[in-house]
Short mmCIF file of C-alpha atoms in Angstrom, two decimals:
data_model
loop_
_atom_site.label_atom_id
_atom_site.label_comp_id
_atom_site.label_asym_id
_atom_site.label_seq_id
_atom_site.Cartn_x
_atom_site.Cartn_y
_atom_site.Cartn_z
CA MET A 317 46.74 136.96 80.13
CA ALA A 318 45.24 134.42 82.47
CA SER A 319 47.20 132.24 84.31
CA ARG A 320 47.57 128.67 83.37
CA ALA A 321 45.52 127.23 86.24
CA THR A 322 42.50 129.16 85.29
CA LEU A 323 42.40 128.17 81.61
CA ARG A 324 39.62 125.64 80.44
CA ALA A 325 40.92 122.13 79.51
CA SER A 326 39.56 120.15 76.46
CA ASP A 327 38.10 116.80 76.39
CA SER A 328 41.65 115.44 75.07
CA ASP A 329 43.15 116.98 78.38
CA ARG A 330 40.79 115.18 80.58
CA GLU A 331 41.39 111.92 78.73
CA ARG A 332 45.06 112.25 79.02
CA VAL A 333 44.78 112.88 82.66
CA ALA A 334 42.65 109.76 83.07
CA GLU A 335 44.96 107.60 81.15
CA ARG A 336 47.65 108.87 83.58
CA LEU A 337 45.87 107.80 86.41
CA ARG A 338 44.90 104.29 84.97
CA GLU A 339 48.69 104.06 84.53
CA ALA A 340 49.48 105.01 87.94
CA THR A 341 47.02 102.11 89.13
CA GLY A 342 48.79 99.66 86.90
CA GLU A 343 52.27 100.90 88.54
CA GLY A 344 50.73 100.28 91.86
CA ARG A 345 50.69 104.22 92.81
CA LEU A 346 46.85 104.36 93.44
CA HIS A 347 44.36 101.83 94.68
CA THR A 348 41.35 101.10 92.97
CA GLU A 349 39.04 103.12 94.96
CA GLU A 350 41.34 106.26 94.80
CA LEU A 351 41.44 105.66 90.84
CA GLU A 352 37.56 105.78 90.44
CA GLN A 353 37.54 109.05 92.69
CA ARG A 354 40.03 110.74 90.66
CA LEU A 355 38.72 109.66 87.41
CA GLU A 356 35.37 110.90 88.57
CA ARG A 357 36.90 114.50 89.27
CA ALA A 358 39.29 114.15 86.22
CA LEU A 359 36.19 113.67 83.73
CA SER A 360 34.20 116.56 85.44
CA SER A 361 37.02 119.21 85.78
CA ARG A 362 37.02 122.47 83.74
CA THR A 363 40.41 123.93 84.37
CA TYR A 364 44.05 122.88 84.03
CA GLY A 365 44.39 123.77 87.65
CA GLN A 366 41.72 121.24 88.84
CA LEU A 367 43.52 118.36 86.22
CA ASP A 368 47.13 119.32 87.72
CA ALA A 369 45.96 118.88 91.37
CA LEU A 370 44.94 115.27 90.21
CA VAL A 371 48.21 114.11 88.95
CA ALA A 372 50.24 116.67 91.29
CA ASP A 373 51.48 113.62 93.65
CA LEU A 374 52.32 111.26 90.84
CA PRO A 375 55.95 111.19 89.17
CA GLY A 376 55.97 112.22 85.55
CA ALA A 377 55.42 115.51 83.47
CA ARG A 378 52.30 117.57 83.98
CA LEU A 379 49.61 118.06 81.56
CA ALA A 380 50.80 120.49 78.97
CA ALA A 381 49.14 123.71 78.20
CA PRO A 382 47.61 124.73 75.00
CA ARG A 383 50.37 127.10 74.14
CA GLU A 384 52.82 124.19 74.80
CA ARG A 385 50.84 121.77 72.67
CA GLY A 386 51.42 123.90 69.63
CA LEU A 387 54.59 122.12 68.57
CA SER A 388 52.69 118.84 68.85
CA ARG A 389 50.35 120.09 66.21
CA VAL A 390 53.10 120.88 63.58
CA ARG A 391 54.78 117.35 63.94
CA PRO A 392 51.94 115.46 62.59
CA ALA A 393 51.55 117.67 59.59
CA LEU A 394 55.25 117.21 59.02
CA THR A 395 55.13 113.83 59.51
CA LEU A 396 52.26 113.65 56.91
CA ALA A 397 54.00 115.83 54.37
CA LEU A 398 57.57 113.37 54.77
CA SER A 399 54.97 110.40 54.45
CA ALA A 400 53.58 111.65 51.33
CA VAL A 401 57.04 112.52 49.71
CA LEU A 402 58.32 109.12 50.67
CA ALA A 403 55.31 107.15 49.19
CA VAL A 404 55.83 109.26 45.89
CA ALA A 405 59.12 108.33 46.03
CA ILE A 406 58.50 104.57 46.56
CA VAL A 407 56.26 104.61 43.81
CA ALA A 408 58.36 106.31 41.32
CA ALA A 409 61.21 103.72 42.02
CA VAL A 410 58.76 100.88 41.59
CA LEU A 411 57.78 102.23 38.42
CA LEU A 412 61.17 102.93 37.23
CA ALA A 413 62.46 99.32 38.30
CA VAL A 414 59.23 97.82 36.32
CA SER A 415 59.76 100.12 33.08
CA GLY A 416 63.53 98.99 33.40
CA VAL A 417 62.69 95.22 33.43
CA VAL A 418 60.55 95.54 30.35
CA ALA A 419 63.55 97.58 28.72
CA ALA A 420 65.77 94.84 29.77
CA TRP A 421 63.66 92.19 27.90
CA TRP A 422 63.44 94.30 24.49
CA LEU A 423 67.41 94.45 24.73
CA TRP A 424 67.39 90.71 25.23
CA ALA A 425 65.12 90.46 22.36
CA LEU A 426 67.04 92.69 20.06
CA ALA A 427 70.37 90.87 21.13
CA GLY A 428 68.85 87.54 20.34
CA TRP A 429 67.60 88.71 16.85
CA TRP A 430 71.09 90.51 16.25
CA PHE A 431 72.95 86.88 16.86
CA PHE A 432 70.62 84.25 15.79
CA GLY A 433 67.82 85.77 13.30
CA ARG A 434 69.61 88.58 11.51
CA ARG A 435 71.06 86.32 8.52
CA ARG A 436 67.59 84.53 8.14
CA CYS A 437 65.83 87.93 7.81
CA ARG A 438 67.84 89.10 4.58
CA PRO A 439 66.14 88.70 1.14
CA TYR A 440 67.26 85.55 -0.69
CA GLY A 441 69.48 87.43 -3.36
CA MET A 442 71.32 89.42 -0.55
CA ARG A 443 73.35 86.56 0.55
CA HIS A 444 74.71 85.56 -2.70
CA ARG A 445 75.33 89.05 -4.31
CA HIS A 446 78.19 89.52 -2.12
CA ARG A 447 80.11 86.36 -3.41
CA TRP A 448 79.34 87.12 -7.36
CA TYR A 449 81.09 90.90 -7.10
CA THR A 450 84.05 89.35 -5.32
CA SER A 451 84.48 86.19 -7.69
CA GLY A 452 83.44 87.83 -10.73
CA PRO A 453 80.65 87.04 -13.50
CA PRO A 454 80.00 83.54 -13.87
CA THR A 455 82.01 81.90 -16.66
CA GLY A 456 81.71 78.78 -18.57
CA PRO A 457 79.00 77.38 -20.57
CA ARG A 458 75.29 78.87 -20.32
CA PRO A 459 72.95 76.55 -19.31
CA THR A 460 70.24 75.81 -21.63
CA GLY A 461 66.85 74.32 -21.45
CA PRO A 462 63.37 75.27 -20.15
CA SER A 463 64.60 75.63 -16.25
CA ALA A 464 67.49 78.04 -17.40
CA PRO A 465 67.35 81.55 -16.17
CA ARG A 466 66.92 84.15 -18.95
CA LEU A 467 69.72 86.75 -18.98
CA GLY A 468 69.38 89.93 -20.78
#
């Protein structure tokens, strides 16, 4: 296998080195003229060896090799999968809460009907039938006339 210094660097590797050089200038480790020179060399570098030489005298981690970056590609995929699962769970919780609120309103409506409207919904004859059975048939003279009910 080829040594790390001879492996070709990608555009994102060159951009990371350029960003590290800009940070070093912001920290006061490089002068502006030196930054310009190193940025020019960084953007024209082809291998990791050339990029490592540009940041060798700066503190911090060196540029990661392609094999070392393999784990960083797994993390975004895992993060995306976990984010998708979390989003589905949130949507399910919201739908459950909304349907629970709707179900609660139906329960309140049913309770209101049970306490206040149940007696009014019965047919008229049902109210008095119970009283007739417990007190027995009506006794006394039968009403007569055109408005009297017909029996039998």
